[in-house]
Amino acid sequence: MSNIIVSPSILSADFANLGRDLKELQNNGADWIHVDVMDGHFVPNITIGAPVVKAIKPYSNVPLDVHLMIENPQNYIEDFVKAGADIITFHYEAAGDLTEDIINNIKSHDILVGLSIKPATPPQEILKYLIMVDMVLVMTVEPGFGGQSFMRDCADKIPVIRQNAPENLIVQVDGGINDQTAKICKELGANSLVAGSYIFKSTDMEEAILSLK
Ligand code: DX5
Ligand code: ZN
């Protein structure tokens, strides 16, 4: 069995039937479930918040991988912890000087912490945080919407992060991931893949998840 963590994004799910779609993801081999939280400020789109995370939590045993694309993430960590997040990833661009404090806050709740960078952010800016986090999320599209095309250049950040990270760091990619782009990212050192449209548009969800592994 491969050690790739596949985290299907429910941004491409049916929002009127999230509970049903979570069960389906679990039954078809999802390792984690990726929840995209957008505030209309950090990114030009609004999706869901902590109340929805809380509502869907009982529908699966799969860890909830919450990707915060919001400004002032420091103000919302407790809400998402209480709602049942198992992994919280926030953006370095939104946190700035508060990055270390937010990492420590998330860790204090005994859940996993991820740090994400947008396409324009060089990986060098976050190297000092690699020993503090469980995961780095390299965005391979401009965050905000599902269904965009993979930005190949962004994947070149993966080896830079790998070379400077402790062995157990999870390197996740998100945006435009399908079986082909997943292969590129895995070869460069990624071990967690987020995919929304590829999984939800497939005719066989189990096969689509397996094809990413
Ligand atoms: C984009 C989100 C992604 C999105 C990926 O801002 O962070 O998680 O759902 O969608 P696809 O896989 O369709 O590119
Ligand atoms: Zn995401």
Coordinates of C-alpha atoms and ligand atoms in Angstrom, one line a residue:
M1 CA 0.0 0.0 0.0
S2 CA 1.3 3.4 -0.8
N3 CA 2.0 5.9 1.9
I4 CA 0.5 8.8 0.0
I5 CA -2.2 10.7 2.0
V6 CA -5.1 11.5 -0.4
S7 CA -7.4 14.3 0.9
P8 CA -10.4 14.8 -1.4
S9 CA -11.7 18.4 -1.3
I10 CA -15.4 18.8 -0.5
L11 CA -15.3 22.1 -2.4
S12 CA -16.4 20.0 -5.3
A13 CA -19.0 18.1 -3.3
D14 CA -22.8 18.7 -3.3
F15 CA -23.2 21.3 -0.5
A16 CA -26.8 20.2 0.0
N17 CA -25.7 16.7 0.7
L18 CA -22.3 17.0 2.5
G19 CA -23.0 14.2 5.0
R20 CA -23.8 11.8 2.2
D21 CA -20.7 12.8 0.2
L22 CA -18.4 12.4 3.3
K23 CA -19.7 8.9 3.8
E24 CA -19.0 8.2 0.1
L25 CA -15.5 9.5 0.3
Q26 CA -14.8 7.4 3.4
N27 CA -16.2 4.3 1.7
N28 CA -14.0 4.9 -1.3
G29 CA -10.7 5.1 0.5
A30 CA -10.2 8.8 1.3
D31 CA -7.4 9.1 3.9
W32 CA -8.4 12.6 5.0
I33 CA -11.2 15.0 4.0
H34 CA -10.1 18.4 2.9
V35 CA -12.3 21.3 3.9
D36 CA -11.7 24.6 2.2
V37 CA -12.6 27.6 4.3
M38 CA -12.7 31.0 2.5
D39 CA -13.6 34.4 3.8
G40 CA -14.0 36.6 0.8
H41 CA -11.0 38.7 1.9
F42 CA -7.9 36.5 1.8
V43 CA -9.4 35.0 -1.3
P44 CA -12.2 36.3 -3.6
N45 CA -14.7 33.6 -2.7
I46 CA -16.8 32.6 0.4
T47 CA -17.4 29.0 1.3
I48 CA -18.0 27.6 4.7
G49 CA -17.0 28.1 8.4
A50 CA -16.8 26.2 11.7
P51 CA -20.5 25.5 12.0
V52 CA -20.5 23.5 8.9
V53 CA -17.3 21.6 10.0
K54 CA -19.2 20.8 13.2
A55 CA -22.3 19.6 11.3
I56 CA -20.4 17.2 9.0
K57 CA -18.0 15.8 11.7
P58 CA -20.3 13.0 12.7
Y59 CA -20.7 11.7 9.2
S60 CA -17.3 10.1 8.9
N61 CA -14.3 8.9 11.0
V62 CA -11.9 10.2 8.4
P63 CA -9.6 13.1 9.8
L64 CA -10.9 16.5 8.8
D65 CA -8.1 18.5 7.1
V66 CA -9.1 22.1 7.4
H67 CA -7.5 24.6 5.0
L68 CA -8.0 28.1 6.2
M69 CA -7.9 30.7 3.4
I70 CA -8.8 33.5 5.7
E71 CA -7.4 36.7 7.1
N72 CA -6.7 36.8 10.8
P73 CA -6.5 33.0 11.2
Q74 CA -5.4 33.6 14.9
N75 CA -9.0 34.6 15.7
Y76 CA -10.6 31.4 14.6
I77 CA -8.4 28.5 15.7
E78 CA -10.5 27.6 18.8
D79 CA -13.7 27.6 16.7
F80 CA -12.3 25.0 14.3
V81 CA -10.8 22.9 17.0
K82 CA -14.1 22.8 18.8
A83 CA -15.9 22.0 15.5
G84 CA -13.7 18.9 15.1
A85 CA -10.8 19.7 12.9
D86 CA -8.0 17.1 13.1
I87 CA -5.5 19.1 11.0
I88 CA -5.5 22.9 10.7
T89 CA -3.6 24.6 7.9
F90 CA -3.3 28.3 7.7
H91 CA -1.6 30.7 5.2
Y92 CA 1.7 32.2 5.9
E93 CA 0.7 35.3 3.9
A94 CA -2.3 35.9 6.3
A95 CA -0.3 35.3 9.5
G96 CA 3.0 37.1 8.9
D97 CA 4.7 37.8 12.2
L98 CA 2.1 35.8 14.0
T99 CA 3.0 32.6 12.2
E100 CA 4.9 31.0 15.2
D101 CA 2.2 32.0 17.7
I102 CA -0.5 30.4 15.6
I103 CA 1.6 27.2 15.1
N104 CA 2.0 26.9 18.8
N105 CA -1.7 27.6 19.4
I106 CA -2.8 24.9 17.0
K107 CA -0.3 22.4 18.5
S108 CA -1.5 23.1 22.0
H109 CA -4.8 21.5 21.0
D110 CA -3.0 18.2 20.1
I111 CA -4.0 18.3 16.5
L112 CA -1.8 18.6 13.4
V113 CA -0.7 21.9 12.1
G114 CA 0.0 22.9 8.5
L115 CA 1.5 26.0 6.9
S116 CA 0.5 26.9 3.4
I117 CA 2.0 29.2 0.8
K118 CA 0.4 30.8 -2.3
P119 CA 2.0 30.6 -5.8
A120 CA 3.8 33.9 -5.4
T121 CA 5.5 33.1 -2.1
P122 CA 9.0 31.7 -2.3
P123 CA 9.6 28.6 -0.1
Q124 CA 12.7 30.2 1.4
E125 CA 10.3 32.5 3.4
I126 CA 9.0 29.6 5.5
L127 CA 12.1 27.4 5.9
K128 CA 12.5 28.4 9.5
Y129 CA 9.1 27.1 10.4
L130 CA 9.6 23.6 8.9
I131 CA 10.8 22.1 12.2
M132 CA 7.7 23.5 14.0
V133 CA 4.9 22.2 11.8
D134 CA 3.6 18.8 10.8
M135 CA 2.8 19.7 7.2
V136 CA 3.5 22.3 4.5
L137 CA 0.8 22.9 1.9
V138 CA 2.2 24.1 -1.4
M139 CA -0.6 25.7 -3.4
T140 CA -0.4 24.7 -7.1
V141 CA -3.2 27.2 -8.1
E142 CA -4.1 30.6 -6.9
P143 CA -6.4 29.8 -3.9
G144 CA -10.0 30.6 -4.2
F145 CA -11.7 28.2 -6.6
G146 CA -11.8 24.6 -7.6
G147 CA -11.3 23.3 -11.1
Q148 CA -8.3 25.5 -12.1
S149 CA -5.2 24.3 -14.0
F150 CA -2.1 23.0 -12.2
M151 CA 0.8 25.6 -12.1
R152 CA 3.8 23.4 -12.8
D153 CA 6.3 26.1 -11.6
C154 CA 4.9 25.9 -8.1
A155 CA 5.7 22.2 -7.8
D156 CA 9.4 23.1 -7.9
K157 CA 9.0 24.4 -4.3
I158 CA 8.5 20.8 -3.2
P159 CA 12.2 19.7 -3.4
V160 CA 13.3 22.9 -1.7
I161 CA 11.1 22.2 1.2
R162 CA 12.0 18.6 1.3
Q163 CA 15.7 19.3 1.4
N164 CA 15.3 21.6 4.4
A165 CA 12.7 19.7 6.4
P166 CA 12.8 17.0 9.0
E167 CA 12.1 13.5 7.5
N168 CA 8.6 13.2 8.8
L169 CA 7.3 16.5 7.4
I170 CA 4.2 16.0 5.3
V171 CA 4.3 17.9 2.0
Q172 CA 0.9 18.4 0.6
V173 CA -0.1 19.9 -2.7
D174 CA -3.5 21.4 -3.6
G175 CA -4.8 22.7 -6.9
G176 CA -5.3 21.1 -10.3
I177 CA -4.3 17.6 -9.0
N178 CA -5.2 14.6 -11.2
D179 CA -3.4 11.3 -11.9
Q180 CA -0.9 13.0 -14.2
T181 CA 0.0 16.1 -12.0
A182 CA 0.0 13.9 -8.9
K183 CA 2.8 11.9 -10.5
I184 CA 4.9 15.0 -11.0
C185 CA 4.3 16.1 -7.4
K186 CA 5.1 12.7 -5.9
E187 CA 8.3 12.5 -7.9
L188 CA 9.3 15.8 -6.5
G189 CA 8.7 14.7 -3.0
A190 CA 5.0 15.4 -2.1
N191 CA 3.3 12.8 0.1
S192 CA -0.2 14.3 0.5
L193 CA -2.5 15.2 -2.4
V194 CA -5.6 17.3 -2.3
A195 CA -8.0 16.9 -5.2
G196 CA -11.5 18.2 -5.7
S197 CA -12.8 18.2 -9.2
Y198 CA -10.7 15.2 -10.3
I199 CA -12.4 13.0 -7.7
F200 CA -15.9 14.4 -7.8
K201 CA -16.1 14.4 -11.6
S202 CA -14.8 10.9 -12.0
T203 CA -17.3 8.1 -12.7
D204 CA -15.5 5.8 -10.2
M205 CA -14.5 7.6 -7.0
E206 CA -12.6 4.6 -5.6
E207 CA -10.5 4.3 -8.8
A208 CA -9.9 8.0 -8.9
I209 CA -8.5 8.0 -5.3
L210 CA -6.4 4.9 -6.0
S211 CA -5.0 6.5 -9.2
L212 CA -3.5 9.3 -7.1
K213 CA -1.6 6.9 -4.8
Ligands
DX5_1 C1 -8.5 26.0 -3.9 C2 -8.7 25.0 -2.8 C3 -8.6 23.6 -3.3 C4 -9.6 23.2 -4.3 C5 -8.9 22.2 -5.3 O1 -8.4 27.3 -3.4 O2 -7.8 25.2 -1.8 O3 -8.6 22.7 -2.2 O4 -10.8 22.6 -3.8 O5 -9.8 22.0 -6.3 P1 -9.3 21.2 -7.6 O6 -8.7 19.9 -7.2 O7 -10.5 21.1 -8.5 O8 -8.2 22.1 -8.2
ZN2 ZN -7.6 23.6 -0.3

